[in-house]
Amino acid sequence: MSTLQRPRDIPQVLLSVLFLALMIIACLWIIQPFILGFAWAATIVIATWPVLLRLQRMLFGRRGLAVLVMTLLLFLLFVIPIALLVNSVVDGSAPLVHDITSGTLELPDLAWLNSIPFIGAKLYQGWHSLLDMGGSAIMAKVRPYIGTTTTWFVGQAAHIGRFLLHCGLMLLFSALLYWQGEKVAFGIRYFATRLASKRGDAAVLLAGQAIRAVALGVVVTALTQAILGGIGLAITGVPYATLLTVVMIFSCLVQLGPLIVLVPSIIWLYWTGDTTWGTVLLVWSCVVGTMDNFIRPVLIRMGADLPMILILSGVIGGLVAFGMIGLFIGPVVLAVSWRLFDAWMHEVPPPTTDPDQVLEELQQFDMSGEKKE
């Protein structure tokens, strides 16, 4: 005897879904100010977790002491340098932005072109011919775009209060994650397993590998190269060394390398007649410019190999979307998504390399999907 199936209560289902959606939106709204700081802290903790465990063994198994040391290291390595860099960018760029926005910025005379052997005089005359033919008109057309672009970049650094707030949240969440890291990781894996069984657990592990690859292979390498390059600029007396260090950090993150800043600095030192420091910076630049060939492969092997175009897109897109914190969060988000998509795609065998064979197999079936006789 068959029993009649009870019809679903559609209003109840809709109201339940609506209630759950409202609860999720409310929770996200409440934790929105902490999302970026927590994501930044999670990236750092995942990348430096082996260091914490090693410190804990060195400190007689005391987790509290290891967490305290790691928090102090993060404060010294992130908060203080970032605060100094942001202040330097704002202070050093303020006169430039004022000149651009007020309309007092004029094209330079470039008298130093005369010091270039053989072609210097011709370059100087050509430059002034361009100015006489309408250089001021060119500057008037270009100035609005320069002003808008420069103001936008400086504006990203001018939010020093909000940025330092995220730095403080990063320190707080990092300390909490260091203290209860195993429980947090188990809870995340448990939740992923509840959603997608073993596939969800594997997705969490792959995400951890991608985060470590970006943090170690990209961010650490970029910061190391940029800081060492900035030390070289400061020692050799290149002006605006702090601002140039910020530019080097960005260029290293987008995989352009530090030489885009160091080479013009070397040329400037030689043109000013300071050949001794120019040679010192040249030798130092050779070391800094090639060290990523040795550091990055070692660090990336600790995580996962990722396409460089992915890192480039993550850095630029993260900067536009989240400001300076996006330099670190953007590549991580794209790297995690890429690793999960790549793992999902490779769950099935790859297609055959012979397209004719695929077409022949397809022709063996009729429109109903049955094999032809």
mmCIF file of C-alpha atoms in Angstrom:
data_model
loop_
_atom_site.group_PDB
_atom_site.id
_atom_site.type_symbol
_atom_site.label_atom_id
_atom_site.label_comp_id
_atom_site.label_asym_id
_atom_site.label_seq_id
_atom_site.Cartn_x
_atom_site.Cartn_y
_atom_site.Cartn_z
ATOM 1 C CA MET A 1 0.000 0.000 0.000
ATOM 2 C CA SER A 2 1.514 3.294 -1.082
ATOM 3 C CA THR A 3 1.375 6.341 1.131
ATOM 4 C CA LEU A 4 0.736 9.823 -0.159
ATOM 5 C CA GLN A 5 3.745 12.110 0.057
ATOM 6 C CA ARG A 6 3.091 15.149 2.191
ATOM 7 C CA PRO A 7 3.418 18.312 0.113
ATOM 8 C CA ARG A 8 6.161 20.701 1.075
ATOM 9 C CA ASP A 9 5.255 23.802 2.993
ATOM 10 C CA ILE A 10 6.613 26.346 0.490
ATOM 11 C CA PRO A 11 6.073 29.422 2.714
ATOM 12 C CA GLN A 12 7.938 27.692 5.537
ATOM 13 C CA VAL A 13 10.900 26.889 3.243
ATOM 14 C CA LEU A 14 11.020 30.431 1.868
ATOM 15 C CA LEU A 15 10.804 32.018 5.306
ATOM 16 C CA SER A 16 13.520 29.682 6.636
ATOM 17 C CA VAL A 17 15.860 30.585 3.785
ATOM 18 C CA LEU A 18 15.073 34.278 4.239
ATOM 19 C CA PHE A 19 15.774 34.054 7.968
ATOM 20 C CA LEU A 20 19.114 32.310 7.390
ATOM 21 C CA ALA A 21 20.078 34.872 4.737
ATOM 22 C CA LEU A 22 19.258 37.739 7.090
ATOM 23 C CA MET A 23 21.296 36.160 9.886
ATOM 24 C CA ILE A 24 24.298 35.682 7.588
ATOM 25 C CA ILE A 25 24.079 39.250 6.279
ATOM 26 C CA ALA A 26 23.765 40.611 9.826
ATOM 27 C CA CYS A 27 26.811 38.643 10.975
ATOM 28 C CA LEU A 28 28.879 39.833 8.006
ATOM 29 C CA TRP A 29 27.766 43.398 8.649
ATOM 30 C CA ILE A 30 28.876 43.184 12.268
ATOM 31 C CA ILE A 31 32.286 41.649 11.559
ATOM 32 C CA GLN A 32 32.963 43.743 8.446
ATOM 33 C CA PRO A 33 35.476 46.080 10.213
ATOM 34 C CA PHE A 34 37.522 43.061 11.287
ATOM 35 C CA ILE A 35 37.561 41.023 8.065
ATOM 36 C CA LEU A 36 40.670 42.577 6.501
ATOM 37 C CA GLY A 37 42.639 42.465 9.740
ATOM 38 C CA PHE A 38 41.678 38.839 10.347
ATOM 39 C CA ALA A 39 42.530 37.835 6.763
ATOM 40 C CA TRP A 40 45.916 39.535 7.075
ATOM 41 C CA ALA A 41 46.575 37.845 10.416
ATOM 42 C CA ALA A 42 45.519 34.436 9.088
ATOM 43 C CA THR A 43 47.921 34.788 6.161
ATOM 44 C CA ILE A 44 50.823 35.636 8.457
ATOM 45 C CA VAL A 45 50.027 32.921 10.985
ATOM 46 C CA ILE A 46 49.721 30.196 8.335
ATOM 47 C CA ALA A 47 53.021 31.244 6.780
ATOM 48 C CA THR A 48 54.916 31.490 10.095
ATOM 49 C CA TRP A 49 53.344 28.586 11.968
ATOM 50 C CA PRO A 50 56.497 26.398 11.697
ATOM 51 C CA VAL A 51 58.504 29.267 13.213
ATOM 52 C CA LEU A 52 56.124 29.384 16.202
ATOM 53 C CA LEU A 53 56.477 25.651 16.793
ATOM 54 C CA ARG A 54 60.263 25.903 16.646
ATOM 55 C CA LEU A 55 60.246 28.793 19.115
ATOM 56 C CA GLN A 56 57.960 26.837 21.414
ATOM 57 C CA ARG A 57 60.429 23.931 21.475
ATOM 58 C CA MET A 58 63.292 26.341 22.194
ATOM 59 C CA LEU A 59 61.314 27.951 25.054
ATOM 60 C CA PHE A 60 60.785 24.659 26.924
ATOM 61 C CA GLY A 61 57.365 24.036 25.383
ATOM 62 C CA ARG A 62 55.813 27.247 26.725
ATOM 63 C CA ARG A 63 53.234 28.362 24.142
ATOM 64 C CA GLY A 64 52.624 31.677 25.922
ATOM 65 C CA LEU A 65 56.276 32.738 25.652
ATOM 66 C CA ALA A 66 56.421 31.701 21.994
ATOM 67 C CA VAL A 67 53.268 33.713 21.214
ATOM 68 C CA LEU A 68 54.717 36.753 22.990
ATOM 69 C CA VAL A 69 57.966 36.545 21.008
ATOM 70 C CA MET A 70 56.138 36.119 17.697
ATOM 71 C CA THR A 71 53.833 39.072 18.440
ATOM 72 C CA LEU A 72 56.813 41.292 19.249
ATOM 73 C CA LEU A 73 58.521 40.187 16.035
ATOM 74 C CA LEU A 74 55.424 41.033 14.013
ATOM 75 C CA PHE A 75 55.277 44.443 15.673
ATOM 76 C CA LEU A 76 58.903 45.137 14.786
ATOM 77 C CA LEU A 77 58.695 43.747 11.254
ATOM 78 C CA PHE A 78 55.316 45.135 10.158
ATOM 79 C CA VAL A 79 53.803 47.887 12.279
ATOM 80 C CA ILE A 80 56.829 50.117 12.868
ATOM 81 C CA PRO A 81 58.279 49.966 9.293
ATOM 82 C CA ILE A 82 54.857 50.376 7.683
ATOM 83 C CA ALA A 83 54.018 53.371 9.858
ATOM 84 C CA LEU A 84 57.349 55.005 9.002
ATOM 85 C CA LEU A 85 56.905 54.314 5.300
ATOM 86 C CA VAL A 86 53.371 55.687 5.174
ATOM 87 C CA ASN A 87 54.377 58.834 7.051
ATOM 88 C CA SER A 88 57.345 59.315 4.712
ATOM 89 C CA VAL A 89 55.175 58.886 1.626
ATOM 90 C CA VAL A 90 52.624 61.423 2.854
ATOM 91 C CA ASP A 91 55.225 63.975 4.003
ATOM 92 C CA GLY A 92 57.438 63.588 0.950
ATOM 93 C CA SER A 93 54.607 63.711 -1.576
ATOM 94 C CA ALA A 94 52.700 66.626 -0.074
ATOM 95 C CA PRO A 95 54.765 69.353 -1.862
ATOM 96 C CA LEU A 96 54.469 67.503 -5.176
ATOM 97 C CA VAL A 97 50.692 67.151 -4.856
ATOM 98 C CA HIS A 98 50.408 70.835 -3.889
ATOM 99 C CA ASP A 99 52.359 71.951 -6.948
ATOM 100 C CA ILE A 100 50.329 69.726 -9.263
ATOM 101 C CA THR A 101 46.916 70.616 -7.929
ATOM 102 C CA SER A 102 47.688 74.344 -7.657
ATOM 103 C CA GLY A 103 48.924 74.532 -11.248
ATOM 104 C CA THR A 104 52.428 75.801 -10.339
ATOM 105 C CA LEU A 105 54.233 72.706 -11.582
ATOM 106 C CA GLU A 106 56.226 73.423 -14.725
ATOM 107 C CA LEU A 107 58.245 71.215 -16.997
ATOM 108 C CA PRO A 108 61.885 71.009 -15.835
ATOM 109 C CA ASP A 109 64.784 72.690 -17.606
ATOM 110 C CA LEU A 110 66.883 69.463 -17.646
ATOM 111 C CA ALA A 111 70.175 71.356 -17.763
ATOM 112 C CA TRP A 112 71.994 68.163 -16.755
ATOM 113 C CA LEU A 113 71.443 66.831 -20.265
ATOM 114 C CA ASN A 114 74.418 68.953 -21.381
ATOM 115 C CA SER A 115 76.710 66.765 -19.271
ATOM 116 C CA ILE A 116 75.964 63.656 -21.364
ATOM 117 C CA PRO A 117 78.874 63.009 -23.749
ATOM 118 C CA PHE A 118 78.370 63.356 -27.515
ATOM 119 C CA ILE A 119 74.560 63.660 -27.551
ATOM 120 C CA GLY A 120 73.868 65.779 -24.478
ATOM 121 C CA ALA A 121 73.774 69.155 -26.251
ATOM 122 C CA LYS A 122 71.435 67.849 -28.958
ATOM 123 C CA LEU A 123 69.102 66.356 -26.362
ATOM 124 C CA TYR A 124 69.023 69.640 -24.461
ATOM 125 C CA GLN A 125 68.255 71.639 -27.599
ATOM 126 C CA GLY A 126 65.568 69.167 -28.652
ATOM 127 C CA TRP A 127 63.927 69.358 -25.240
ATOM 128 C CA HIS A 128 63.799 73.142 -25.296
ATOM 129 C CA SER A 129 62.536 73.124 -28.857
ATOM 130 C CA LEU A 130 59.658 70.975 -27.633
ATOM 131 C CA LEU A 131 58.991 73.462 -24.831
ATOM 132 C CA ASP A 132 59.024 76.390 -27.252
ATOM 133 C CA MET A 133 56.620 74.574 -29.579
ATOM 134 C CA GLY A 134 53.993 74.132 -26.892
ATOM 135 C CA GLY A 135 55.436 72.524 -23.821
ATOM 136 C CA SER A 136 53.213 74.599 -21.567
ATOM 137 C CA ALA A 137 50.151 73.532 -23.522
ATOM 138 C CA ILE A 138 51.198 69.886 -23.198
ATOM 139 C CA MET A 139 51.661 70.325 -19.481
ATOM 140 C CA ALA A 140 48.251 71.965 -19.167
ATOM 141 C CA LYS A 141 46.627 68.941 -20.781
ATOM 142 C CA VAL A 142 48.626 66.377 -18.842
ATOM 143 C CA ARG A 143 48.460 68.092 -15.433
ATOM 144 C CA PRO A 144 44.863 67.078 -14.567
ATOM 145 C CA TYR A 145 45.635 63.407 -15.176
ATOM 146 C CA ILE A 146 48.908 63.583 -13.244
ATOM 147 C CA GLY A 147 47.176 65.350 -10.384
ATOM 148 C CA THR A 148 44.339 62.845 -10.233
ATOM 149 C CA THR A 149 46.670 59.840 -10.353
ATOM 150 C CA THR A 150 49.132 61.226 -7.810
ATOM 151 C CA THR A 151 46.376 62.300 -5.445
ATOM 152 C CA TRP A 152 44.820 58.830 -5.645
ATOM 153 C CA PHE A 153 48.087 57.038 -4.819
ATOM 154 C CA VAL A 154 48.907 59.390 -1.973
ATOM 155 C CA GLY A 155 45.319 59.136 -0.772
ATOM 156 C CA GLN A 156 45.788 55.405 -0.361
ATOM 157 C CA ALA A 157 48.700 56.088 1.983
ATOM 158 C CA ALA A 158 46.966 59.032 3.653
ATOM 159 C CA HIS A 159 44.481 56.748 5.407
ATOM 160 C CA ILE A 160 47.145 56.104 7.984
ATOM 161 C CA GLY A 161 44.678 55.917 10.842
ATOM 162 C CA ARG A 162 42.594 53.158 9.276
ATOM 163 C CA PHE A 163 45.680 51.345 8.068
ATOM 164 C CA LEU A 164 47.293 51.365 11.492
ATOM 165 C CA LEU A 165 43.964 50.166 12.922
ATOM 166 C CA HIS A 166 44.182 47.148 10.626
ATOM 167 C CA CYS A 167 47.775 46.656 11.774
ATOM 168 C CA GLY A 168 46.606 46.616 15.379
ATOM 169 C CA LEU A 169 43.844 44.154 14.570
ATOM 170 C CA MET A 170 46.355 42.031 12.727
ATOM 171 C CA LEU A 171 48.548 41.851 15.830
ATOM 172 C CA LEU A 172 45.584 41.005 18.065
ATOM 173 C CA PHE A 173 44.204 38.291 15.780
ATOM 174 C CA SER A 174 47.690 36.907 15.162
ATOM 175 C CA ALA A 175 48.257 36.474 18.894
ATOM 176 C CA LEU A 176 44.880 34.744 19.274
ATOM 177 C CA LEU A 177 45.497 32.462 16.294
ATOM 178 C CA TYR A 178 48.976 31.597 17.533
ATOM 179 C CA TRP A 179 47.519 30.717 20.945
ATOM 180 C CA GLN A 180 44.640 28.578 19.664
ATOM 181 C CA GLY A 181 45.897 27.696 16.202
ATOM 182 C CA GLU A 182 45.261 23.975 16.366
ATOM 183 C CA LYS A 183 41.674 24.406 17.559
ATOM 184 C CA VAL A 184 40.906 27.048 14.916
ATOM 185 C CA ALA A 185 42.366 24.885 12.154
ATOM 186 C CA PHE A 186 40.425 21.839 13.333
ATOM 187 C CA GLY A 187 37.214 23.866 13.490
ATOM 188 C CA ILE A 188 37.680 25.146 9.937
ATOM 189 C CA ARG A 189 38.425 21.650 8.652
ATOM 190 C CA TYR A 190 35.398 20.292 10.543
ATOM 191 C CA PHE A 191 33.142 22.930 8.972
ATOM 192 C CA ALA A 192 34.553 22.231 5.489
ATOM 193 C CA THR A 193 34.036 18.501 5.992
ATOM 194 C CA ARG A 194 30.436 19.144 7.009
ATOM 195 C CA LEU A 195 29.902 21.102 3.790
ATOM 196 C CA ALA A 196 31.666 18.844 1.278
ATOM 197 C CA SER A 197 32.937 15.755 3.111
ATOM 198 C CA LYS A 198 36.560 14.818 2.315
ATOM 199 C CA ARG A 199 36.621 17.165 -0.658
ATOM 200 C CA GLY A 200 35.975 20.108 1.662
ATOM 201 C CA ASP A 201 38.783 19.046 3.994
ATOM 202 C CA ALA A 202 41.144 18.749 1.028
ATOM 203 C CA ALA A 203 40.088 22.219 -0.134
ATOM 204 C CA VAL A 204 41.108 23.715 3.216
ATOM 205 C CA LEU A 205 44.514 22.019 3.068
ATOM 206 C CA LEU A 206 45.070 23.240 -0.508
ATOM 207 C CA ALA A 207 44.092 26.751 0.551
ATOM 208 C CA GLY A 208 46.715 26.617 3.304
ATOM 209 C CA GLN A 209 49.375 25.596 0.794
ATOM 210 C CA ALA A 210 48.425 28.469 -1.520
ATOM 211 C CA ILE A 211 48.539 31.004 1.312
ATOM 212 C CA ARG A 212 51.981 29.810 2.396
ATOM 213 C CA ALA A 213 53.245 29.926 -1.196
ATOM 214 C CA VAL A 214 52.168 33.539 -1.651
ATOM 215 C CA ALA A 215 53.352 34.694 1.763
ATOM 216 C CA LEU A 216 56.746 33.022 1.551
ATOM 217 C CA GLY A 217 57.536 32.906 -2.153
ATOM 218 C CA VAL A 218 56.217 36.317 -3.146
ATOM 219 C CA VAL A 219 55.748 38.684 -0.213
ATOM 220 C CA VAL A 220 58.832 37.689 1.783
ATOM 221 C CA THR A 221 61.039 37.760 -1.311
ATOM 222 C CA ALA A 222 59.677 41.165 -2.357
ATOM 223 C CA LEU A 223 60.110 42.690 1.090
ATOM 224 C CA THR A 224 63.641 41.310 1.394
ATOM 225 C CA GLN A 225 64.724 42.697 -1.969
ATOM 226 C CA ALA A 226 63.058 46.073 -1.418
ATOM 227 C CA ILE A 227 64.446 46.568 2.095
ATOM 228 C CA LEU A 228 67.976 45.632 1.048
ATOM 229 C CA GLY A 229 67.676 47.874 -1.999
ATOM 230 C CA GLY A 230 66.433 50.732 0.207
ATOM 231 C CA ILE A 231 69.405 50.266 2.535
ATOM 232 C CA GLY A 232 71.696 50.592 -0.476
ATOM 233 C CA LEU A 233 69.950 53.793 -1.591
ATOM 234 C CA ALA A 234 70.188 55.314 1.895
ATOM 235 C CA ILE A 235 73.870 54.459 2.322
ATOM 236 C CA THR A 236 74.896 55.812 -1.100
ATOM 237 C CA GLY A 237 73.056 59.090 -0.523
ATOM 238 C CA VAL A 238 70.314 58.824 -3.141
ATOM 239 C CA PRO A 239 67.569 61.378 -2.330
ATOM 240 C CA TYR A 240 64.048 60.252 -1.417
ATOM 241 C CA ALA A 241 65.347 56.811 -0.444
ATOM 242 C CA THR A 242 62.236 56.035 1.593
ATOM 243 C CA LEU A 243 59.850 56.855 -1.242
ATOM 244 C CA LEU A 244 61.962 54.843 -3.660
ATOM 245 C CA THR A 245 61.869 51.916 -1.229
ATOM 246 C CA VAL A 246 58.066 52.022 -1.312
ATOM 247 C CA VAL A 247 58.202 51.985 -5.111
ATOM 248 C CA MET A 248 60.568 49.009 -4.964
ATOM 249 C CA ILE A 249 58.204 47.106 -2.673
ATOM 250 C CA PHE A 250 55.401 47.566 -5.183
ATOM 251 C CA SER A 251 57.612 46.709 -8.187
ATOM 252 C CA CYS A 252 58.899 43.562 -6.459
ATOM 253 C CA LEU A 253 55.380 42.471 -5.544
ATOM 254 C CA VAL A 254 54.282 42.746 -9.181
ATOM 255 C CA GLN A 255 57.395 40.792 -10.229
ATOM 256 C CA LEU A 256 59.151 43.704 -11.977
ATOM 257 C CA GLY A 257 62.064 43.529 -9.554
ATOM 258 C CA PRO A 258 64.050 46.242 -7.748
ATOM 259 C CA LEU A 259 66.257 47.144 -10.716
ATOM 260 C CA ILE A 260 63.554 49.399 -12.118
ATOM 261 C CA VAL A 261 64.476 51.785 -9.277
ATOM 262 C CA LEU A 262 68.110 50.879 -8.666
ATOM 263 C CA VAL A 263 69.343 51.318 -12.262
ATOM 264 C CA PRO A 264 68.147 54.965 -12.592
ATOM 265 C CA SER A 265 69.655 55.654 -9.163
ATOM 266 C CA ILE A 266 73.015 54.298 -10.322
ATOM 267 C CA ILE A 267 72.854 56.448 -13.464
ATOM 268 C CA TRP A 268 72.012 59.498 -11.360
ATOM 269 C CA LEU A 269 75.013 58.923 -9.086
ATOM 270 C CA TYR A 270 77.380 58.652 -12.047
ATOM 271 C CA TRP A 271 75.936 61.757 -13.692
ATOM 272 C CA THR A 272 76.421 63.770 -10.518
ATOM 273 C CA GLY A 273 80.074 62.706 -10.458
ATOM 274 C CA ASP A 274 79.800 60.454 -7.416
ATOM 275 C CA THR A 275 81.423 57.473 -9.110
ATOM 276 C CA THR A 276 82.540 55.790 -5.875
ATOM 277 C CA TRP A 277 79.058 55.453 -4.410
ATOM 278 C CA GLY A 278 77.728 54.742 -7.885
ATOM 279 C CA THR A 279 80.025 51.728 -8.139
ATOM 280 C CA VAL A 280 79.053 50.594 -4.634
ATOM 281 C CA LEU A 281 75.365 50.786 -5.526
ATOM 282 C CA LEU A 282 76.054 48.984 -8.815
ATOM 283 C CA VAL A 283 77.642 46.027 -7.023
ATOM 284 C CA TRP A 284 74.907 46.040 -4.361
ATOM 285 C CA SER A 285 72.218 46.132 -7.062
ATOM 286 C CA CYS A 286 73.707 43.067 -8.756
ATOM 287 C CA VAL A 287 73.323 41.169 -5.481
ATOM 288 C CA VAL A 288 69.829 42.453 -4.679
ATOM 289 C CA GLY A 289 68.536 42.068 -8.236
ATOM 290 C CA THR A 290 69.525 38.407 -8.525
ATOM 291 C CA MET A 291 68.815 37.147 -5.031
ATOM 292 C CA ASP A 292 65.195 36.331 -5.897
ATOM 293 C CA ASN A 293 66.484 33.581 -8.200
ATOM 294 C CA PHE A 294 67.786 31.795 -5.107
ATOM 295 C CA ILE A 295 65.265 32.788 -2.434
ATOM 296 C CA ARG A 296 61.941 32.450 -4.275
ATOM 297 C CA PRO A 297 62.327 28.800 -5.466
ATOM 298 C CA VAL A 298 63.248 27.642 -1.967
ATOM 299 C CA LEU A 299 60.309 29.439 -0.378
ATOM 300 C CA ILE A 300 57.767 28.477 -3.025
ATOM 301 C CA ARG A 301 58.607 24.792 -2.577
ATOM 302 C CA MET A 302 57.271 25.161 0.956
ATOM 303 C CA GLY A 303 53.838 26.046 -0.449
ATOM 304 C CA ALA A 304 52.636 25.625 -4.007
ATOM 305 C CA ASP A 305 53.753 26.753 -7.439
ATOM 306 C CA LEU A 306 51.535 29.563 -8.747
ATOM 307 C CA PRO A 307 51.405 31.499 -12.049
ATOM 308 C CA MET A 308 53.068 34.904 -11.876
ATOM 309 C CA ILE A 309 50.192 36.531 -13.789
ATOM 310 C CA LEU A 310 47.971 35.449 -10.910
ATOM 311 C CA ILE A 311 50.206 37.222 -8.406
ATOM 312 C CA LEU A 312 50.371 40.345 -10.595
ATOM 313 C CA SER A 313 46.578 40.516 -10.904
ATOM 314 C CA GLY A 314 46.142 39.940 -7.174
ATOM 315 C CA VAL A 315 48.566 42.711 -6.208
ATOM 316 C CA ILE A 316 47.095 45.358 -8.523
ATOM 317 C CA GLY A 317 43.479 44.342 -7.952
ATOM 318 C CA GLY A 318 43.988 44.093 -4.196
ATOM 319 C CA LEU A 319 45.557 47.569 -4.100
ATOM 320 C CA VAL A 320 42.598 49.066 -5.973
ATOM 321 C CA ALA A 321 39.984 47.177 -3.933
ATOM 322 C CA PHE A 322 41.400 47.288 -0.384
ATOM 323 C CA GLY A 323 44.188 49.864 -0.397
ATOM 324 C CA MET A 324 47.675 49.038 0.847
ATOM 325 C CA ILE A 325 46.488 45.946 2.736
ATOM 326 C CA GLY A 326 45.327 44.583 -0.608
ATOM 327 C CA LEU A 327 48.976 44.195 -1.612
ATOM 328 C CA PHE A 328 49.036 41.196 0.721
ATOM 329 C CA ILE A 329 45.405 40.021 0.679
ATOM 330 C CA GLY A 330 44.740 40.258 -3.078
ATOM 331 C CA PRO A 331 47.297 37.642 -4.189
ATOM 332 C CA VAL A 332 46.209 35.327 -1.378
ATOM 333 C CA VAL A 333 42.537 35.394 -2.406
ATOM 334 C CA LEU A 334 43.330 34.700 -6.068
ATOM 335 C CA ALA A 335 45.904 32.031 -5.185
ATOM 336 C CA VAL A 336 43.450 30.143 -2.962
ATOM 337 C CA SER A 337 40.731 30.339 -5.616
ATOM 338 C CA TRP A 338 43.157 29.145 -8.280
ATOM 339 C CA ARG A 339 44.342 26.176 -6.240
ATOM 340 C CA LEU A 340 40.774 25.080 -5.486
ATOM 341 C CA PHE A 341 39.716 25.476 -9.131
ATOM 342 C CA ASP A 342 42.805 23.589 -10.328
ATOM 343 C CA ALA A 343 42.155 20.715 -7.902
ATOM 344 C CA TRP A 344 38.495 20.515 -8.964
ATOM 345 C CA MET A 345 39.399 20.502 -12.656
ATOM 346 C CA HIS A 346 41.952 17.694 -12.245
ATOM 347 C CA GLU A 347 39.455 15.371 -10.569
ATOM 348 C CA VAL A 348 38.620 13.997 -14.055
ATOM 349 C CA PRO A 349 41.061 12.594 -16.638
ATOM 350 C CA PRO A 350 42.333 15.101 -19.213
ATOM 351 C CA PRO A 351 40.851 15.028 -22.741
ATOM 352 C CA THR A 352 42.678 13.262 -25.544
ATOM 353 C CA THR A 353 45.110 15.291 -27.563
ATOM 354 C CA ASP A 354 43.656 14.061 -30.879
ATOM 355 C CA PRO A 355 40.486 16.065 -31.716
ATOM 356 C CA ASP A 356 39.682 13.805 -34.682
ATOM 357 C CA GLN A 357 39.315 10.834 -32.362
ATOM 358 C CA VAL A 358 36.813 12.738 -30.230
ATOM 359 C CA LEU A 359 34.746 13.642 -33.292
ATOM 360 C CA GLU A 360 34.792 10.026 -34.526
ATOM 361 C CA GLU A 361 33.548 8.762 -31.167
ATOM 362 C CA LEU A 362 30.822 11.399 -31.154
ATOM 363 C CA GLN A 363 29.613 10.376 -34.609
ATOM 364 C CA GLN A 364 29.018 6.819 -33.379
ATOM 365 C CA PHE A 365 25.966 8.028 -31.408
ATOM 366 C CA ASP A 366 22.643 9.276 -32.766
ATOM 367 C CA MET A 367 20.595 12.239 -31.529
ATOM 368 C CA SER A 368 18.969 10.179 -28.754
ATOM 369 C CA GLY A 369 22.358 9.235 -27.300
ATOM 370 C CA GLU A 370 22.198 5.574 -28.366
ATOM 371 C CA LYS A 371 25.044 3.968 -30.225
ATOM 372 C CA LYS A 372 24.556 3.473 -33.925
ATOM 373 C CA GLU A 373 24.627 -0.061 -35.302
#
